[in-house]
Short mmCIF file of C-alpha atoms in Angstrom, two decimals:
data_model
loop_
_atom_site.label_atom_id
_atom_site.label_comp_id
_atom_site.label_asym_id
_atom_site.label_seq_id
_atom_site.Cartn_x
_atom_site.Cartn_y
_atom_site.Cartn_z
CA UNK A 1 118.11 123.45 112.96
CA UNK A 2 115.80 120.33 113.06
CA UNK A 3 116.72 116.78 111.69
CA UNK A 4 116.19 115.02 108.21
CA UNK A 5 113.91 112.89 108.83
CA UNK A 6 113.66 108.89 107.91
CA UNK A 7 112.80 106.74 104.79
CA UNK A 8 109.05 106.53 105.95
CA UNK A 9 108.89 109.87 104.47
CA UNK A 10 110.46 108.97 101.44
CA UNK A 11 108.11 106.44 101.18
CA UNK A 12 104.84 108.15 101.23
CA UNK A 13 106.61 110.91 98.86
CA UNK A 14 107.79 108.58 96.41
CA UNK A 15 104.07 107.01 96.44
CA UNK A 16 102.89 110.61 95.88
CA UNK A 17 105.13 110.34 92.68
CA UNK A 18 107.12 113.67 94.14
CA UNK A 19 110.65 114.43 93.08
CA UNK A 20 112.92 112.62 95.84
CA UNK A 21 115.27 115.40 96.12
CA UNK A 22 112.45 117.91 97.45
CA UNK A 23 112.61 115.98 100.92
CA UNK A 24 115.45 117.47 101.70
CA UNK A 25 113.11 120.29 102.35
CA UNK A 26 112.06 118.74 105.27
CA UNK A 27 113.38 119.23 109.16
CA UNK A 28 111.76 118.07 111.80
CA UNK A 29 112.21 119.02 115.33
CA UNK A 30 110.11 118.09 118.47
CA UNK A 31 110.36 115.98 122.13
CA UNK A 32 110.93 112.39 121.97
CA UNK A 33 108.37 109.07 122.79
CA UNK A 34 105.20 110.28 121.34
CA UNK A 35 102.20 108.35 120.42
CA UNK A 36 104.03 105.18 121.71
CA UNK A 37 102.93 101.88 120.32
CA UNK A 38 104.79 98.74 119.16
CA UNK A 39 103.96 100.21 115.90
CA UNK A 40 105.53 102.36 114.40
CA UNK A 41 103.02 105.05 114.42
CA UNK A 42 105.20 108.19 115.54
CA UNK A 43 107.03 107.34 112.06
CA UNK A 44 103.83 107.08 109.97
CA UNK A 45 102.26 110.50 111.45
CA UNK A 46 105.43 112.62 111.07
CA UNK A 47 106.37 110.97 107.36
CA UNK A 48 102.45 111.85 106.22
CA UNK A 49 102.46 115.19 107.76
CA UNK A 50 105.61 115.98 106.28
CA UNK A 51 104.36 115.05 102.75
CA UNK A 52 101.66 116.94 102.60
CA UNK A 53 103.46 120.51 104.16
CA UNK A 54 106.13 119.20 101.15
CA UNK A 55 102.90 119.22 98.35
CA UNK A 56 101.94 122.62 99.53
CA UNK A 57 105.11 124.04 99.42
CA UNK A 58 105.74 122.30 96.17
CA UNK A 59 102.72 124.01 94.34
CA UNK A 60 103.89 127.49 96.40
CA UNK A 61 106.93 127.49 94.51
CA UNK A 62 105.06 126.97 91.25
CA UNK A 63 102.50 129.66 91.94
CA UNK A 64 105.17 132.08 93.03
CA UNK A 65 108.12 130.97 90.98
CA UNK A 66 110.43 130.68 93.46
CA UNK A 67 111.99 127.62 95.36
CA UNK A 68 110.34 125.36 97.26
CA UNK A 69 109.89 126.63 100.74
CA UNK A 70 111.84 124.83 103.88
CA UNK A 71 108.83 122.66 105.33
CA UNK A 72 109.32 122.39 109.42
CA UNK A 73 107.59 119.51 111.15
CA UNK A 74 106.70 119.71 114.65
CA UNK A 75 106.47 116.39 116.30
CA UNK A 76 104.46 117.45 119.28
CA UNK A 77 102.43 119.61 116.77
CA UNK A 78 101.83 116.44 114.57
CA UNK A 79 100.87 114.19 117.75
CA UNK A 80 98.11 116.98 118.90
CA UNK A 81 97.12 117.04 115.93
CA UNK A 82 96.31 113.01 115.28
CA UNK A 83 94.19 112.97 118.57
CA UNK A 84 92.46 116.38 117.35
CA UNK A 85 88.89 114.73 118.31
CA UNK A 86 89.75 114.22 121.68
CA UNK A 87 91.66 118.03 122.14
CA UNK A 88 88.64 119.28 121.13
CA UNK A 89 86.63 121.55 123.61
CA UNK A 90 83.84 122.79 123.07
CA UNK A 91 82.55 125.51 126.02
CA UNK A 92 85.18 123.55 128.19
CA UNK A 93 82.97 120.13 127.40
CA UNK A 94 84.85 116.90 125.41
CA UNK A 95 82.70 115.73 122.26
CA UNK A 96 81.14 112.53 122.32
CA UNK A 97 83.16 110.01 121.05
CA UNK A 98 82.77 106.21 121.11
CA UNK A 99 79.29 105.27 122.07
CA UNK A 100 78.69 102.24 124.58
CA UNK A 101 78.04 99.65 121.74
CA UNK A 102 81.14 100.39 120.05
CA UNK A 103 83.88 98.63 121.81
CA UNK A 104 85.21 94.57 121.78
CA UNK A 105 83.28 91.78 123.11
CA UNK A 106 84.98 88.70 123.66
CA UNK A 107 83.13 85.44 121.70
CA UNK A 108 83.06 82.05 121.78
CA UNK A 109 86.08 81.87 119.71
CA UNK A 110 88.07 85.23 120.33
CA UNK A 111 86.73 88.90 119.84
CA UNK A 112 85.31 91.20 117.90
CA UNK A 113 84.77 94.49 117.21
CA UNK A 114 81.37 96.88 116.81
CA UNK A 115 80.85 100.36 115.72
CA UNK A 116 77.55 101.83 116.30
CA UNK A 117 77.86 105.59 117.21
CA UNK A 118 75.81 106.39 114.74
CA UNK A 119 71.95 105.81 115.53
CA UNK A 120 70.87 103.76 112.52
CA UNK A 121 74.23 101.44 112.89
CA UNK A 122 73.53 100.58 116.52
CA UNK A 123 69.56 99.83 115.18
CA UNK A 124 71.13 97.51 112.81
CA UNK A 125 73.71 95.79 114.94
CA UNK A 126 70.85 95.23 117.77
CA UNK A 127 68.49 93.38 114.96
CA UNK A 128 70.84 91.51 113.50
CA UNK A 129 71.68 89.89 117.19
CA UNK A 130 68.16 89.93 117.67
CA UNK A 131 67.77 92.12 120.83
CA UNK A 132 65.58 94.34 121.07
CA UNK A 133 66.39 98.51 120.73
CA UNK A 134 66.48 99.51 124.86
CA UNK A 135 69.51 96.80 124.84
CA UNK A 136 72.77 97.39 126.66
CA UNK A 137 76.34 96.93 126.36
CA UNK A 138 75.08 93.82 129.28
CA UNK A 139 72.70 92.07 126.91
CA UNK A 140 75.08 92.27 123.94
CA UNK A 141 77.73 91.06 125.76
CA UNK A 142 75.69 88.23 126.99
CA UNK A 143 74.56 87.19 123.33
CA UNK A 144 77.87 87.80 121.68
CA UNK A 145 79.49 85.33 124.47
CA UNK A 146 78.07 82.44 122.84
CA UNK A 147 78.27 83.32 119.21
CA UNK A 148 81.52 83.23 116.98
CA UNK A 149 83.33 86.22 115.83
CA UNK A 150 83.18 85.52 112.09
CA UNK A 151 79.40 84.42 111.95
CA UNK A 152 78.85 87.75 114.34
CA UNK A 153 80.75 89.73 111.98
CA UNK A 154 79.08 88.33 108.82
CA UNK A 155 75.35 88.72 110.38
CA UNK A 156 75.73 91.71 111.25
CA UNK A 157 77.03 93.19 108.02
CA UNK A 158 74.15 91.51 106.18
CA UNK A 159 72.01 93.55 108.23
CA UNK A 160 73.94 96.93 107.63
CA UNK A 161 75.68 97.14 110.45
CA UNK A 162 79.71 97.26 111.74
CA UNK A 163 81.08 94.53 113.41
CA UNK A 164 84.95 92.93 112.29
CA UNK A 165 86.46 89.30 114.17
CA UNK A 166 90.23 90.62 115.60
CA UNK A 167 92.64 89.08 113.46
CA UNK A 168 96.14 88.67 113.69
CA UNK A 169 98.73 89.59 110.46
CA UNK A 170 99.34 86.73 108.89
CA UNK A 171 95.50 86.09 108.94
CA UNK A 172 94.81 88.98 107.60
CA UNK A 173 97.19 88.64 104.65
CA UNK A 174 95.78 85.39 103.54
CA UNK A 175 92.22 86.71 103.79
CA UNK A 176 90.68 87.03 100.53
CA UNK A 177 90.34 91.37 100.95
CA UNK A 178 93.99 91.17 102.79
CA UNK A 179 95.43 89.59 99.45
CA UNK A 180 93.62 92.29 97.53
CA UNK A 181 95.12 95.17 99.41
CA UNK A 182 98.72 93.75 99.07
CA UNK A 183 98.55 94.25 95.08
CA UNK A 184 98.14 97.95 95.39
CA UNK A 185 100.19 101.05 96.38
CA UNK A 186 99.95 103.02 99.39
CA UNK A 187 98.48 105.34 96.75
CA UNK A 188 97.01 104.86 93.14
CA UNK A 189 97.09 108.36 91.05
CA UNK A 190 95.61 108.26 87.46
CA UNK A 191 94.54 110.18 84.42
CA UNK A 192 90.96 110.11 83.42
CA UNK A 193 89.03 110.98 80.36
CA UNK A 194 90.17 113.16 77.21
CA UNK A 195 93.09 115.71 76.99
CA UNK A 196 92.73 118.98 78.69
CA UNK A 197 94.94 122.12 78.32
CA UNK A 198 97.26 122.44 81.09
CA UNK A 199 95.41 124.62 84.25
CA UNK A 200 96.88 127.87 84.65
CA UNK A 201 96.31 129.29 88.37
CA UNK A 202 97.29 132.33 88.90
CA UNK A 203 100.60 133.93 90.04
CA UNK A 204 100.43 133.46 94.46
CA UNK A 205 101.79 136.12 96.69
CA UNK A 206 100.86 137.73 99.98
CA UNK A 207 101.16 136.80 103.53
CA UNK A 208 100.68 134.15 104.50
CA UNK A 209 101.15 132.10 101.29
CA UNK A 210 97.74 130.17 100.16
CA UNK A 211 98.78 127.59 97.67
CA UNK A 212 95.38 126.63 97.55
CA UNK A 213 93.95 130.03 97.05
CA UNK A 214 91.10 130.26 94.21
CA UNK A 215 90.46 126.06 94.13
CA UNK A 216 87.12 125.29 94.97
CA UNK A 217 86.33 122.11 96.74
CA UNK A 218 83.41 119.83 97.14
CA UNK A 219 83.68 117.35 99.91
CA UNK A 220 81.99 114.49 100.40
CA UNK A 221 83.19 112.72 103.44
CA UNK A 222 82.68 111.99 106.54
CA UNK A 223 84.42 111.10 110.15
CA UNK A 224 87.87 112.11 110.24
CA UNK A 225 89.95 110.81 107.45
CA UNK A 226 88.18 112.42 104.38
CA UNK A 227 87.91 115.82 106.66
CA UNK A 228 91.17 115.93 107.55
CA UNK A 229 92.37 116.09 104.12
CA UNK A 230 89.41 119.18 103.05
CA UNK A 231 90.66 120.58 106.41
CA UNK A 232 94.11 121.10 105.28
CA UNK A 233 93.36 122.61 101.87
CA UNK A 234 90.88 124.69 103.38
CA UNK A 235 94.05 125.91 105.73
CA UNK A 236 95.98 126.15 102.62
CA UNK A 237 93.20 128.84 100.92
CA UNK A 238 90.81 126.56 99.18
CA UNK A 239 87.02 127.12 99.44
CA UNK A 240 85.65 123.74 100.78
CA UNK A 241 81.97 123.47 100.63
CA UNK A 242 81.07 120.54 102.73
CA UNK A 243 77.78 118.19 101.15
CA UNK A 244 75.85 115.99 103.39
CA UNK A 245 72.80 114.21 102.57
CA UNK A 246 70.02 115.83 105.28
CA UNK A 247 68.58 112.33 105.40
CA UNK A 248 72.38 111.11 107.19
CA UNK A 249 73.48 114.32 108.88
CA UNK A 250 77.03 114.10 110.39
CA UNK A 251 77.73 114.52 114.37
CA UNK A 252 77.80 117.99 114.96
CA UNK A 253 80.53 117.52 117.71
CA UNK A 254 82.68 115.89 114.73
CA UNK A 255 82.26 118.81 112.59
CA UNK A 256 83.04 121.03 114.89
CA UNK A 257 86.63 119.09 114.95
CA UNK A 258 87.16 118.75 111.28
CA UNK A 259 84.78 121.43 109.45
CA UNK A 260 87.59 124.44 110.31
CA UNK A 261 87.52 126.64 107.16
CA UNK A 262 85.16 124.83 105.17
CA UNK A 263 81.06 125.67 104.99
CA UNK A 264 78.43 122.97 105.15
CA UNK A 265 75.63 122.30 102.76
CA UNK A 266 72.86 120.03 102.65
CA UNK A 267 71.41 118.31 99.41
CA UNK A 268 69.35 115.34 98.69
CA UNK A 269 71.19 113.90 95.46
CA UNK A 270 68.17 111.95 95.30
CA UNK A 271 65.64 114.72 94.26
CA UNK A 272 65.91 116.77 91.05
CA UNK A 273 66.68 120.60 92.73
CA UNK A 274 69.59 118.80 94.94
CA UNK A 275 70.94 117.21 92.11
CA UNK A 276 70.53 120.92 90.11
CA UNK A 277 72.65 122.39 92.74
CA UNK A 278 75.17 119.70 92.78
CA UNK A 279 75.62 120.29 89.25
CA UNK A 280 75.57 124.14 89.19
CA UNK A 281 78.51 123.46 92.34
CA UNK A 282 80.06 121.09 89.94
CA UNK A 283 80.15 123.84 87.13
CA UNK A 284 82.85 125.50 88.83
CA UNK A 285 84.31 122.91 90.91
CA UNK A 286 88.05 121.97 90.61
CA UNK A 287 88.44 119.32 93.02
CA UNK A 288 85.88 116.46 94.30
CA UNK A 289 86.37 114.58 97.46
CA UNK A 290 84.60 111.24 98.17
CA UNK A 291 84.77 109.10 101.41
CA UNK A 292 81.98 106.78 100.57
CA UNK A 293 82.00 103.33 100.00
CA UNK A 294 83.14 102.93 96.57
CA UNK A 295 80.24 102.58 94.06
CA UNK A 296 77.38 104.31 96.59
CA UNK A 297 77.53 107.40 94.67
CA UNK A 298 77.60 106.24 91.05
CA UNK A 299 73.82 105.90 91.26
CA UNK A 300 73.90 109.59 91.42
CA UNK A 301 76.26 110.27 88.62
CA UNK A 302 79.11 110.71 90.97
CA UNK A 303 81.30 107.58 89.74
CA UNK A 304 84.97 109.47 88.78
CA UNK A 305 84.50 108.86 84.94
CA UNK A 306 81.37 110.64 84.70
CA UNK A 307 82.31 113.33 86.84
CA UNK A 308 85.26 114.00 84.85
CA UNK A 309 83.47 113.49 81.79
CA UNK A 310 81.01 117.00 82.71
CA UNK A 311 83.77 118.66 84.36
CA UNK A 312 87.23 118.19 82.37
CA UNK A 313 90.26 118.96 84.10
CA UNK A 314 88.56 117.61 87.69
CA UNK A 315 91.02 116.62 90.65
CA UNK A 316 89.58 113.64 91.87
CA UNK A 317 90.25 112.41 95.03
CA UNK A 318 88.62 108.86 96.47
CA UNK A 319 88.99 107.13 100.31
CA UNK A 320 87.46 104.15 101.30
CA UNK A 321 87.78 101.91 104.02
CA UNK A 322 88.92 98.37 102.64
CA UNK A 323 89.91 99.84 99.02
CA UNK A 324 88.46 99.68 95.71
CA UNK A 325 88.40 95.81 95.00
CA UNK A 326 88.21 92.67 96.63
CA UNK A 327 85.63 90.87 98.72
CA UNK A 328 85.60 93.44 101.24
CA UNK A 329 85.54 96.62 98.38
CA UNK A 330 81.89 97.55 98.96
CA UNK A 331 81.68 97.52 102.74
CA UNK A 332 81.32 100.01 104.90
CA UNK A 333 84.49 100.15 107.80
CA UNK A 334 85.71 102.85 110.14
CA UNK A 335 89.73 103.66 111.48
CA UNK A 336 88.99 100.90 114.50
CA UNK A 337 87.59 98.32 112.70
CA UNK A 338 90.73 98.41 110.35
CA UNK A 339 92.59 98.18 112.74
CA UNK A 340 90.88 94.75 113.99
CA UNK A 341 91.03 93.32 111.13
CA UNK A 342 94.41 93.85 109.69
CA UNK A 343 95.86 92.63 113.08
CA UNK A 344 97.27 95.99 114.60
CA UNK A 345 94.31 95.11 117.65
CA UNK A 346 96.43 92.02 118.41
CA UNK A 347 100.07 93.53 117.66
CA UNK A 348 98.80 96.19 119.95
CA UNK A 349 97.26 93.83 122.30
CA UNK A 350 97.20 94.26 126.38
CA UNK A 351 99.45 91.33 128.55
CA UNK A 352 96.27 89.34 128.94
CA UNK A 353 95.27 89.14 125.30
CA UNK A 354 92.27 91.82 125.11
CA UNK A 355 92.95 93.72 121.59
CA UNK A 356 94.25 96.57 121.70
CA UNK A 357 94.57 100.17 119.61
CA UNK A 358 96.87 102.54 118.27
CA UNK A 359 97.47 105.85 120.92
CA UNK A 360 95.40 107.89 118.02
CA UNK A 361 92.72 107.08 115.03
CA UNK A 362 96.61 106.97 113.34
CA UNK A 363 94.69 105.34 109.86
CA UNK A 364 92.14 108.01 109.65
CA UNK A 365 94.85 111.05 110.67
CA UNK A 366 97.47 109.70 108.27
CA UNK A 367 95.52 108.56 105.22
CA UNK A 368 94.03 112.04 105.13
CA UNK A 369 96.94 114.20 104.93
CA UNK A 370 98.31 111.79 102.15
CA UNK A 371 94.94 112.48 100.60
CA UNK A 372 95.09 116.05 100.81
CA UNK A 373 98.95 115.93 99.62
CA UNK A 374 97.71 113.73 96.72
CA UNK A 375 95.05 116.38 95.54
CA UNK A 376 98.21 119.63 95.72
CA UNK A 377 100.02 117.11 93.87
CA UNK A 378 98.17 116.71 91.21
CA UNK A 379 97.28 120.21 90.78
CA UNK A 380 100.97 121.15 90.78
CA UNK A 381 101.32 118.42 87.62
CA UNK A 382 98.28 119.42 86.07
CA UNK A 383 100.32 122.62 85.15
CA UNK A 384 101.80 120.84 82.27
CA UNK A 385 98.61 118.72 81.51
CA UNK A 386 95.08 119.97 83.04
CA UNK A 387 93.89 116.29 82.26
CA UNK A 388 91.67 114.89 85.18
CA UNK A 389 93.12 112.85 87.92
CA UNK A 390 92.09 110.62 89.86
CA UNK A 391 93.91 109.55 93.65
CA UNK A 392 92.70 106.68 95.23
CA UNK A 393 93.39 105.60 99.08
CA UNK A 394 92.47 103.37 101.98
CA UNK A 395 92.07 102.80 105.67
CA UNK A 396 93.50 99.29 104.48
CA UNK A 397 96.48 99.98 102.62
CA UNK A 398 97.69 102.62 104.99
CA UNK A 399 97.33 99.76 107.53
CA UNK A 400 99.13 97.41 105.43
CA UNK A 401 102.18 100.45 104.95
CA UNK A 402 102.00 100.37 109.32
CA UNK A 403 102.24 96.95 109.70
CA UNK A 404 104.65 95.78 106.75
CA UNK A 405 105.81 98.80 104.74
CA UNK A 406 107.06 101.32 107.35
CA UNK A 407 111.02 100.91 108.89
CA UNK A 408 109.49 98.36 111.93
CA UNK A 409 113.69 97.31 112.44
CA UNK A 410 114.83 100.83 113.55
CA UNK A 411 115.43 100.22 117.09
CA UNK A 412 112.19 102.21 119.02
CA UNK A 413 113.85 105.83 120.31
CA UNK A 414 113.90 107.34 123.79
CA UNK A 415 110.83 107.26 125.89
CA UNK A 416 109.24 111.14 126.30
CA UNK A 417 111.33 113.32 128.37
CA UNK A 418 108.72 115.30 130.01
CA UNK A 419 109.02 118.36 127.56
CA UNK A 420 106.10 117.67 125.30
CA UNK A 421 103.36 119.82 126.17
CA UNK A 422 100.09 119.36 124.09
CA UNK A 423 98.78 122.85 125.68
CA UNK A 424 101.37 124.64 123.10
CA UNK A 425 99.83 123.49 119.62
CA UNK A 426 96.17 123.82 120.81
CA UNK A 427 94.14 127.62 119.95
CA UNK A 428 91.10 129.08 120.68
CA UNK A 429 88.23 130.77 118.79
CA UNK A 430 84.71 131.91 119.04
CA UNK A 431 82.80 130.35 116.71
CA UNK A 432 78.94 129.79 115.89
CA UNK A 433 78.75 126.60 118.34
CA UNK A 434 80.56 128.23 120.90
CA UNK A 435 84.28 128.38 122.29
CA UNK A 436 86.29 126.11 120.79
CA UNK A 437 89.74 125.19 122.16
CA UNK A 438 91.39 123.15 119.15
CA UNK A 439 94.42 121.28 118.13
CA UNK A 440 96.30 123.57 115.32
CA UNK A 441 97.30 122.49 112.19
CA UNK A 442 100.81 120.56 112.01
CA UNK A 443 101.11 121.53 108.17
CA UNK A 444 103.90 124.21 108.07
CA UNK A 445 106.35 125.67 105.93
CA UNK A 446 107.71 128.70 105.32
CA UNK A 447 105.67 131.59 104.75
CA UNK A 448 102.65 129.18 104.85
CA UNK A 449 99.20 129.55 107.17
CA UNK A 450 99.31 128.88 110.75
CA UNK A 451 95.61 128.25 111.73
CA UNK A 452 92.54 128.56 109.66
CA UNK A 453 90.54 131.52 108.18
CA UNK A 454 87.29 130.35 110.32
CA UNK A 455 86.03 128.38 112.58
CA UNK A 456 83.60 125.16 111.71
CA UNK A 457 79.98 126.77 111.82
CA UNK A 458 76.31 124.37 112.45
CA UNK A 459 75.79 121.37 109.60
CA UNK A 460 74.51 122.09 106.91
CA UNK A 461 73.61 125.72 107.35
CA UNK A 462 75.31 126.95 104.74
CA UNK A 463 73.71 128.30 101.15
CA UNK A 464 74.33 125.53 98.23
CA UNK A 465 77.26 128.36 96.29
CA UNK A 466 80.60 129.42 96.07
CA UNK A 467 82.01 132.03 98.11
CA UNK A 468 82.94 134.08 94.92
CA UNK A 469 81.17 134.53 91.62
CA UNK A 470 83.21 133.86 88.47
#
């Protein structure tokens, strides 16, 4: 039978702007005392999960006409699923991960945090500390020792690089971005441009029910939280074509988590035929997905106005790291450096002080199924208005929801009883990069897709086009 579950759900539904009454859709069923943490971060994974299985039953019933299907979460399926990276098996080999340079170093004055997994970040965060490139994790440690966290953090982001000083909470809300984050919503959803007729998709049936089926997607994101949302509509029928830039390729072994269902393009927006093919894609698009810092891709034409301007009726949907405003708008910033910043690192800190993390990339996981809910939400309204919409989300605000919005005062539950077994919500497939061994989705309801249509080919090896014609 499953149990309702708590008001962290309502939460993220009622910041979805869905009809209260539809969550008591929801059961949820599963062992106890997973992803422990003196966060509440079991809470925050089942209560996003649940939202978005609740948006794609919600536009079910409205392509089928019938009621909204019973949405079942799985709380083993939903902690696989927010440590999907590190399920993932490729030929029986783990994916890269972390790289050495991305870790915490202790300063003069407390820590700090890198990322540099990416080639040209760790180039940048070795000039700006002024070692040269065949540097280790022993020579940065060595300069970092004497150096304080803020001036490290601000030097190194001059220089294009990642690097955030650990702060706690209450630093964090009186820092100028922190106070920016606090005035907005876990989510933001507006209209943009002139009146469009309302969109009519057509009537849904079969089995298994695709509420996404006939939406075509272009996504532009990268690392796990902007993926994770085109994932799930891609599991939920859409056609997600995946753009990269071939000048800033993504990890292969990150697509191969994330890139389940979709294809993958490359285009230079920068030359004249990539920026032809964007707008032949764009043509026919119905949704655009962003996870860039917000303004990089206006120089392109890709700010949300002028998108929506040359394609009316658009569902927008925009992630950044450290939201749309504030000090902090335009930087670039990754799941672990929000969590340094916003305090979680020292809430989740070891006995001896060294920072700590949350048992899963909980920020990236969570903010993109409310992404992905946000998008079926606002296709299920745009069936009485087909105006364009825009949904905006952060790393930061979901952060903020973790830390001071989520029910912290509910005493924590029973520790894991032994009976959670991540073997049972992971498949396997043959796919162009080999075996995969993968963490299903934990989107469910009933009548609804169980695992993807395909697996996650090579990076951008796919032709610039739809699957379909007309």
């Amino acid at each position: 039978m499953g149990q309702r579950l708590g008001g962290e759900t309502a939460q993220a539904w009622a910041a979805l702007g869905g009809a209260p009454e539809l969550t008591d859709r929801i059961r949820c069923t599963g062992p106890p005392g997973l992803l422990p943490a003196r966060l509440p971060v079991r809470e925050l994974a089942r209560a996003t999960v649940a939202s978005c299985a609740l948006a794609a039953a919600e536009l079910t019933a409205r392509r089928t006409g019938r009621p909204v299907p019973a949405v079942r979460v799985d709380d083993g399926a939903v902690a696989t699923a927010f440590v999907s990276e590190r399920r993932l098996r490729i030929d029986g080999r783990a994916p890269s991960t972390f790289a050495p340079l991305s870790r915490f170093w202790r300063t003069a004055d407390g820590w700090v945090r890198t990322h540099a997994n990416y080639p040209h970040h760790r180039e940048r965060l070795l000039h700006a500390l002024g070692l040269p490139a065949t540097a280790d994790a022993a020579d940065v440690a060595a300069e970092l020792a004497g150096r304080r966290a803020e001036e490290v953090q601000e030097t190194v982001y001059a220089a294009g690089g990642l690097a955030v000083a650990a702060r706690t909470p209450r630093e964090w809300a009186v820092h100028g971005q922190g106070a920016t984050v606090a005035t907005h919503p876990l989510v933001t959803r507006q209209r943009l441009g002139a009146s469009a007729p309302p969109r009519r998709l057509p009537p849904l049936a079969g089995d298994p029910l695709l509420p996404a089926r006939g939406l075509r997607v272009l996504d532009l994101t990268r690392v796990i939280a902007g993926p994770v949302a085109t994932r799930t509509l891609a599991l939920l029928g859409a056609d997600v074509l995946r753009i990269d830039a071939p000048q800033l390729a993504e990890s292969q072994d990150a697509h191969n988590d994330t890139g389940f269902g979709k294809r993958s393009t490359a285009l230079d927006l920068g030359a004249r035929s990539g920026r032809a093919a964007f707008e032949e894609l764009l043509a026919d698009a119905d949704v655009v997905v962003t996870g860039y810092r917000p303004g990089s891709l206006d120089r392109f034409g890709l700010a949300p106005e002028a998108l929506a301007e040359r394609r009316p009726g658009l569902v927008l949907a925009r992630l950044s790291a450290w939201g749309e405003d504030g000090p902090w708008g335009g930087r670039r910033g990754f799941d672990s450096l929000v969590q340094v910043a916003t305090g979680i690192a020292v809430v989740e800190a070891d006995a001896d002080g060294t920072p700590g993390a949350l048992p899963a990339q909980a920020l990236d996981h969570g903010t993109g199924y409310l992404l992905a809910a946000a998008v079926l939400r606002s296709l299920t309204e745009q069936a009485e208005t087909g105006d364009a919409q825009l949904t905006a989300l952060s790393l930061a605000r979901t952060a903020r929801w973790l830390v001071h919005g989520t029910a912290q005062d509910t005493p924590p539950g029973p520790a894991a009883d032994g009976t959670y077994d991540p073997d049972g919500h992971l498949r396997s497939t043959d796919s162009p990069v080999g075996r995969l061994r993968y963490a299903a989705s934990p989107v469910a309801f009933d009548g609804g897709p169980t695992d993807w249509a395909a697996p996650p080919g090579r990076c951008g090896a796919d032709a610039p086009r739809w699957r379909h014609d007309g």
